[in-house]
Every structure is written in structure tokens, then in C-alpha cells.
Amino acid sequence: GADGAISAVRRLLQWEDPTRLARLLEVITPEISNDSHQDAAGEAYFDFHEMSEGLQGYYWDFPMQLDGKACVNRGVFDSRFLPHPNRPSHRAILDAALQRRGLDRKDYQLKSHPIRWFDPATPLSREGVLLVGDAAGTDPFLGEGIAFALGYGRPAAETIHHGFKEGDLSFSDYKRNLMSERIFRHLRLRRRLARFAYSPRAAWVTDSLWGLTRFVSRLTPWSDPSFQPLLGKRAQRYLQ
């Protein structure tokens, strides 16, 4: 089953679990430059401020090309890794971020995508069937999908090859083969990070880290005006 986050294979096997689906909204806009905001060519921007309002994720601006033209992919990711009594509106967060950039969401096509995050407690195989990629699960912390989806390839292929060789298509060793791969050790780390970062008790830690970053920046050459032209525009604004 390599059929995406909303996997028909998973659903037919009755392994569906909607509680493990992250959400994201996105639009694609041209690059902009105005008095209040300027897209820095080639730079990605991630904003975690809305975590204080219950968002378990971030807003992003990510440079891309569409039909040979420079564009920016803008969106909101919500992991939904932990239960939350008052989840914020993704659309409201996206609308506000776009308005700060002088943009109106209604002028662009809005796209919505689910992301299934990995849970080691869920089954990934049974007799004659195994799940890979987004159908099996990816990163619950930042929503990274491509690297982990590709990471399923080798252990899945080896499991299938071994099954045919031994005449045993139970695939009972599939999950163990996955977890022995280095990339899935990173996935377990991402799960721990999500559990910590998106918990209410983490707010004071992240605030303290950002404050420490500002303090350290004052003690480095980065705060020297002669050095700042070497930085990106957003970094210069941050140091101000």
C-alpha cells in the first residue's frame, strides 16, 4: 500500500485512524515586495508564534518556481499530535499571515492536504500486505514527508524479497526492519520532539531559548552593523 495519507489499502484493512492525521493549508503566490514585507529570494521562512494560540506547528513561506516563474508557497501546518481543547482556525492563521504581506487569500487557490504521522503502535503489515510512505506514516514534528517516504523503500523491498525467498509472506519482521534503519531512528526522535514541543509545558522553554538567542546575538559579530549586510534581510530585521 503506497497510496498516500488517505490510504484506501489502510481503510479496507480497517486500520484507519483519523486522530493521527496532521492538517495543512497552502496557497501559491508571486514573490512580493512592499513597505511591510519583502520576500528574500531563495530564503524559506518559518513562524512558530501561533503555537502560543494552540497551533501545533507553524506558518511558512517557501520559495519555488511555477511555469518558470519565481513564486512563494505559503501555508500553515498543524501536527495535531497532542489533544487540544481549543484548536485554532488554520484558515484564520493563514488569512492573517497573508494580510501582513499585503495579500488576500481569496485571490489564490487554496489547497488542503492531510499528512499521516507515524505511530509505532499501529500495524504496518499483515499476511501479503505492507504499507509504505505516507500510507504508513511520516514526521509528526514538522510534517516532513518525502525523506521518510523514500526511507521505506529499501526495508520494504528487502522484506518482500525475503518473504518470497523463504515462502513466508506474513511480513511479520517488516516493522523491525524499518526501525533498524537510521532514518527511522530519526523518526522516533521527531516523535519525542513533537511530544515535548507541542505540550503546554514547553512554551516557557521555547520562549527562553528565543530570548537567549537574542542575547547571544548581541555578543557576536552579527550585531556589528558592518557585518549585517552579509546577512539575509530577515536576519537583519530579527537582530533589530
CSV table of C-alpha atoms in Angstrom, one decimal:
chain,number,residue,atom,x,y,z
A,1,GLY,CA,0.0,0.0,0.0
A,2,ALA,CA,1.8,3.1,-1.3
A,3,ASP,CA,-1.4,5.2,-1.8
A,4,GLY,CA,-0.9,8.3,0.4
A,5,ALA,CA,-2.1,9.6,3.7
A,6,ILE,CA,-5.7,8.8,3.0
A,7,SER,CA,-4.8,5.2,2.1
A,8,ALA,CA,-7.6,3.1,0.5
A,9,VAL,CA,-5.5,0.0,1.4
A,10,ARG,CA,-5.3,1.0,5.1
A,11,ARG,CA,-9.1,1.8,5.1
A,12,LEU,CA,-10.0,-1.5,3.5
A,13,LEU,CA,-7.9,-3.3,6.1
A,14,GLN,CA,-9.8,-1.3,8.8
A,15,TRP,CA,-6.5,0.3,10.0
A,16,GLU,CA,-7.9,3.8,9.6
A,17,ASP,CA,-7.3,6.2,12.5
A,18,PRO,CA,-8.2,9.9,11.8
A,19,THR,CA,-6.6,11.0,15.1
A,20,ARG,CA,-3.2,10.6,13.5
A,21,LEU,CA,-3.7,12.9,10.6
A,22,ALA,CA,-2.0,16.3,10.6
A,23,ARG,CA,-3.5,19.2,8.6
A,24,LEU,CA,-2.1,21.8,6.3
A,25,LEU,CA,-3.4,24.6,4.1
A,26,GLU,CA,-1.4,26.4,1.4
A,27,VAL,CA,-1.5,28.9,-1.4
A,28,ILE,CA,1.0,29.7,-4.1
A,29,THR,CA,1.6,33.4,-4.8
A,30,PRO,CA,4.0,35.5,-6.7
A,31,GLU,CA,7.0,37.0,-4.9
A,32,ILE,CA,6.1,40.3,-3.4
A,33,SER,CA,8.0,43.4,-2.2
A,34,ASN,CA,6.2,46.2,-0.3
A,35,ASP,CA,6.8,48.5,2.6
A,36,SER,CA,5.7,46.0,5.2
A,37,HIS,CA,7.2,42.8,3.9
A,38,GLN,CA,9.8,41.6,1.4
A,39,ASP,CA,10.3,38.1,0.1
A,40,ALA,CA,14.0,37.3,0.2
A,41,ALA,CA,14.8,35.4,-2.9
A,42,GLY,CA,15.8,31.8,-2.2
A,43,GLU,CA,15.0,32.0,1.5
A,44,ALA,CA,12.5,29.9,3.5
A,45,TYR,CA,10.7,31.5,6.4
A,46,PHE,CA,9.1,29.6,9.3
A,47,ASP,CA,7.0,31.3,12.0
A,48,PHE,CA,6.1,29.4,15.2
A,49,HIS,CA,4.4,32.3,17.0
A,50,GLU,CA,0.9,30.7,16.7
A,51,MET,CA,2.0,27.9,18.9
A,52,SER,CA,1.1,30.2,21.8
A,53,GLU,CA,-2.5,30.1,20.5
A,54,GLY,CA,-2.6,26.3,20.3
A,55,LEU,CA,-1.3,25.6,16.9
A,56,GLN,CA,1.0,22.5,17.0
A,57,GLY,CA,3.1,23.6,14.0
A,58,TYR,CA,4.0,26.8,12.1
A,59,TYR,CA,3.4,29.2,9.2
A,60,TRP,CA,5.8,29.0,6.3
A,61,ASP,CA,6.9,30.9,3.2
A,62,PHE,CA,8.9,28.7,0.9
A,63,PRO,CA,10.4,29.8,-2.5
A,64,MET,CA,9.6,27.8,-5.6
A,65,GLN,CA,9.2,28.1,-9.3
A,66,LEU,CA,5.9,27.6,-11.2
A,67,ASP,CA,6.0,27.5,-15.0
A,68,GLY,CA,9.4,29.1,-14.9
A,69,LYS,CA,8.3,32.0,-12.7
A,70,ALA,CA,9.5,32.7,-9.2
A,71,CYS,CA,6.7,32.1,-6.7
A,72,VAL,CA,6.3,31.5,-3.0
A,73,ASN,CA,4.4,28.6,-1.4
A,74,ARG,CA,2.7,29.9,1.8
A,75,GLY,CA,0.9,27.8,4.3
A,76,VAL,CA,0.0,26.6,7.8
A,77,PHE,CA,0.9,23.2,9.3
A,78,ASP,CA,-0.8,21.7,12.3
A,79,SER,CA,0.6,18.4,13.6
A,80,ARG,CA,-2.4,17.7,15.9
A,81,PHE,CA,0.0,15.3,17.7
A,82,LEU,CA,-1.5,16.0,21.1
A,83,PRO,CA,-5.1,16.6,22.1
A,84,HIS,CA,-6.1,20.2,22.4
A,85,PRO,CA,-9.5,21.5,23.7
A,86,ASN,CA,-9.4,24.7,21.5
A,87,ARG,CA,-7.7,24.2,18.2
A,88,PRO,CA,-7.1,27.4,16.3
A,89,SER,CA,-8.5,28.0,12.8
A,90,HIS,CA,-5.9,27.2,10.2
A,91,ARG,CA,-7.7,29.4,7.7
A,92,ALA,CA,-7.7,32.4,10.1
A,93,ILE,CA,-4.0,32.0,10.7
A,94,LEU,CA,-3.3,31.8,7.0
A,95,ASP,CA,-5.5,34.8,6.3
A,96,ALA,CA,-3.8,36.9,8.9
A,97,ALA,CA,-0.3,36.0,7.7
A,98,LEU,CA,-1.2,36.8,4.1
A,99,GLN,CA,-2.7,40.1,5.1
A,100,ARG,CA,0.5,41.1,6.8
A,101,ARG,CA,2.2,40.5,3.5
A,102,GLY,CA,-0.4,42.6,1.6
A,103,LEU,CA,-2.1,39.6,0.1
A,104,ASP,CA,-5.7,38.3,0.1
A,105,ARG,CA,-6.2,34.6,0.3
A,106,LYS,CA,-9.3,34.8,-1.9
A,107,ASP,CA,-7.1,35.8,-4.8
A,108,TYR,CA,-5.4,32.4,-4.8
A,109,GLN,CA,-6.4,28.8,-5.0
A,110,LEU,CA,-6.5,27.3,-1.5
A,111,LYS,CA,-5.2,23.7,-1.2
A,112,SER,CA,-5.6,21.4,1.7
A,113,HIS,CA,-3.5,18.2,2.4
A,114,PRO,CA,-3.6,15.6,5.2
A,115,ILE,CA,-0.4,14.2,6.5
A,116,ARG,CA,-0.4,10.9,8.4
A,117,TRP,CA,2.2,10.8,11.1
A,118,PHE,CA,3.9,7.7,12.2
A,119,ASP,CA,2.8,5.8,15.3
A,120,PRO,CA,4.8,2.7,16.1
A,121,ALA,CA,1.7,1.2,17.8
A,122,THR,CA,-0.3,1.0,14.6
A,123,PRO,CA,0.0,-2.1,12.3
A,124,LEU,CA,2.0,-1.7,9.1
A,125,SER,CA,1.8,-5.2,7.7
A,126,ARG,CA,-0.2,-8.4,7.6
A,127,GLU,CA,-0.3,-11.5,5.5
A,128,GLY,CA,0.5,-10.5,2.0
A,129,VAL,CA,0.3,-6.7,2.6
A,130,LEU,CA,2.5,-4.0,3.9
A,131,LEU,CA,2.3,-0.2,4.0
A,132,VAL,CA,4.9,2.3,2.9
A,133,GLY,CA,5.4,6.1,2.6
A,134,ASP,CA,2.6,8.4,3.6
A,135,ALA,CA,0.2,5.4,4.0
A,136,ALA,CA,2.4,4.1,6.8
A,137,GLY,CA,3.3,7.5,8.4
A,138,THR,CA,5.8,10.3,8.4
A,139,ASP,CA,7.1,13.0,10.7
A,140,PRO,CA,4.7,14.4,13.3
A,141,PHE,CA,7.0,17.2,14.3
A,142,LEU,CA,7.5,19.3,11.2
A,143,GLY,CA,5.5,17.3,8.7
A,144,GLU,CA,8.5,16.2,6.6
A,145,GLY,CA,7.2,13.5,4.3
A,146,ILE,CA,9.5,13.0,1.3
A,147,ALA,CA,12.6,11.8,3.0
A,148,PHE,CA,10.8,9.4,5.3
A,149,ALA,CA,8.6,8.1,2.5
A,150,LEU,CA,11.6,7.3,0.4
A,151,GLY,CA,13.2,5.7,3.5
A,152,TYR,CA,10.5,3.0,3.5
A,153,GLY,CA,11.7,1.8,0.1
A,154,ARG,CA,14.7,-0.4,1.0
A,155,PRO,CA,13.3,-2.2,4.1
A,156,ALA,CA,10.0,-2.8,2.3
A,157,ALA,CA,11.8,-4.3,-0.8
A,158,GLU,CA,14.1,-6.4,1.5
A,159,THR,CA,11.1,-7.7,3.4
A,160,ILE,CA,9.2,-8.6,0.2
A,161,HIS,CA,12.3,-10.3,-1.3
A,162,HIS,CA,13.0,-12.3,1.9
A,163,GLY,CA,9.3,-13.3,2.1
A,164,PHE,CA,9.3,-14.8,-1.4
A,165,LYS,CA,12.7,-16.4,-0.9
A,166,GLU,CA,11.5,-18.1,2.3
A,167,GLY,CA,8.0,-18.8,1.1
A,168,ASP,CA,6.7,-16.7,4.0
A,169,LEU,CA,4.6,-13.7,3.1
A,170,SER,CA,3.4,-12.8,6.6
A,171,PHE,CA,5.9,-9.9,6.6
A,172,SER,CA,6.0,-10.2,10.4
A,173,ASP,CA,9.5,-8.8,10.5
A,174,TYR,CA,8.7,-5.6,8.5
A,175,LYS,CA,8.4,-3.2,11.4
A,176,ARG,CA,11.6,-4.5,13.0
A,177,ASN,CA,13.4,-4.0,9.6
A,178,LEU,CA,12.1,-0.4,9.5
A,179,MET,CA,13.2,0.5,13.0
A,180,SER,CA,16.7,-0.8,12.3
A,181,GLU,CA,17.2,1.9,9.6
A,182,ARG,CA,18.9,5.1,10.7
A,183,ILE,CA,16.3,7.3,9.1
A,184,PHE,CA,13.6,5.7,11.3
A,185,ARG,CA,15.7,6.3,14.4
A,186,HIS,CA,15.4,10.0,13.4
A,187,LEU,CA,11.7,9.5,13.1
A,188,ARG,CA,11.5,8.3,16.6
A,189,LEU,CA,13.4,11.4,17.7
A,190,ARG,CA,10.9,13.6,15.8
A,191,ARG,CA,8.1,11.9,17.7
A,192,ARG,CA,9.8,12.8,21.0
A,193,LEU,CA,10.4,16.4,19.8
A,194,ALA,CA,6.7,16.7,18.9
A,195,ARG,CA,5.6,15.4,22.2
A,196,PHE,CA,7.7,17.9,24.0
A,197,ALA,CA,7.5,21.0,21.7
A,198,TYR,CA,3.7,20.9,21.3
A,199,SER,CA,2.9,20.3,25.0
A,200,PRO,CA,1.8,23.3,27.1
A,201,ARG,CA,4.8,23.0,29.4
A,202,ALA,CA,7.2,23.6,26.5
A,203,ALA,CA,6.1,27.2,26.0
A,204,TRP,CA,8.3,28.7,28.6
A,205,VAL,CA,11.3,26.7,27.4
A,206,THR,CA,10.9,27.9,23.8
A,207,ASP,CA,10.4,31.5,24.9
A,208,SER,CA,13.6,31.2,26.9
A,209,LEU,CA,15.5,29.8,24.0
A,210,TRP,CA,14.4,32.6,21.7
A,211,GLY,CA,15.3,35.1,24.4
A,212,LEU,CA,18.8,33.5,24.8
A,213,THR,CA,19.3,33.6,21.0
A,214,ARG,CA,18.6,37.3,21.0
A,215,PHE,CA,21.0,37.9,23.9
A,216,VAL,CA,23.8,35.8,22.3
A,217,SER,CA,23.4,37.6,19.0
A,218,ARG,CA,24.3,40.9,20.8
A,219,LEU,CA,27.6,39.4,21.9
A,220,THR,CA,28.7,38.2,18.5
A,221,PRO,CA,29.9,40.0,15.3
A,222,TRP,CA,26.4,39.6,13.9
A,223,SER,CA,25.3,42.6,15.9
A,224,ASP,CA,28.0,44.7,14.3
A,225,PRO,CA,26.5,47.0,11.7
A,226,SER,CA,29.4,46.4,9.4
A,227,PHE,CA,28.7,42.7,9.5
A,228,GLN,CA,24.9,42.8,9.0
A,229,PRO,CA,25.0,43.4,5.2
A,230,LEU,CA,26.3,39.9,4.9
A,231,LEU,CA,23.1,38.6,6.5
A,232,GLY,CA,19.8,38.0,4.9
A,233,LYS,CA,17.2,40.7,5.2
A,234,ARG,CA,15.0,38.7,7.6
A,235,ALA,CA,18.0,38.1,9.8
A,236,GLN,CA,18.8,41.8,9.9
A,237,ARG,CA,15.2,42.6,10.9
A,238,TYR,CA,15.4,39.9,13.6
A,239,LEU,CA,18.5,41.4,15.1
A,240,GLN,CA,16.9,44.8,15.2
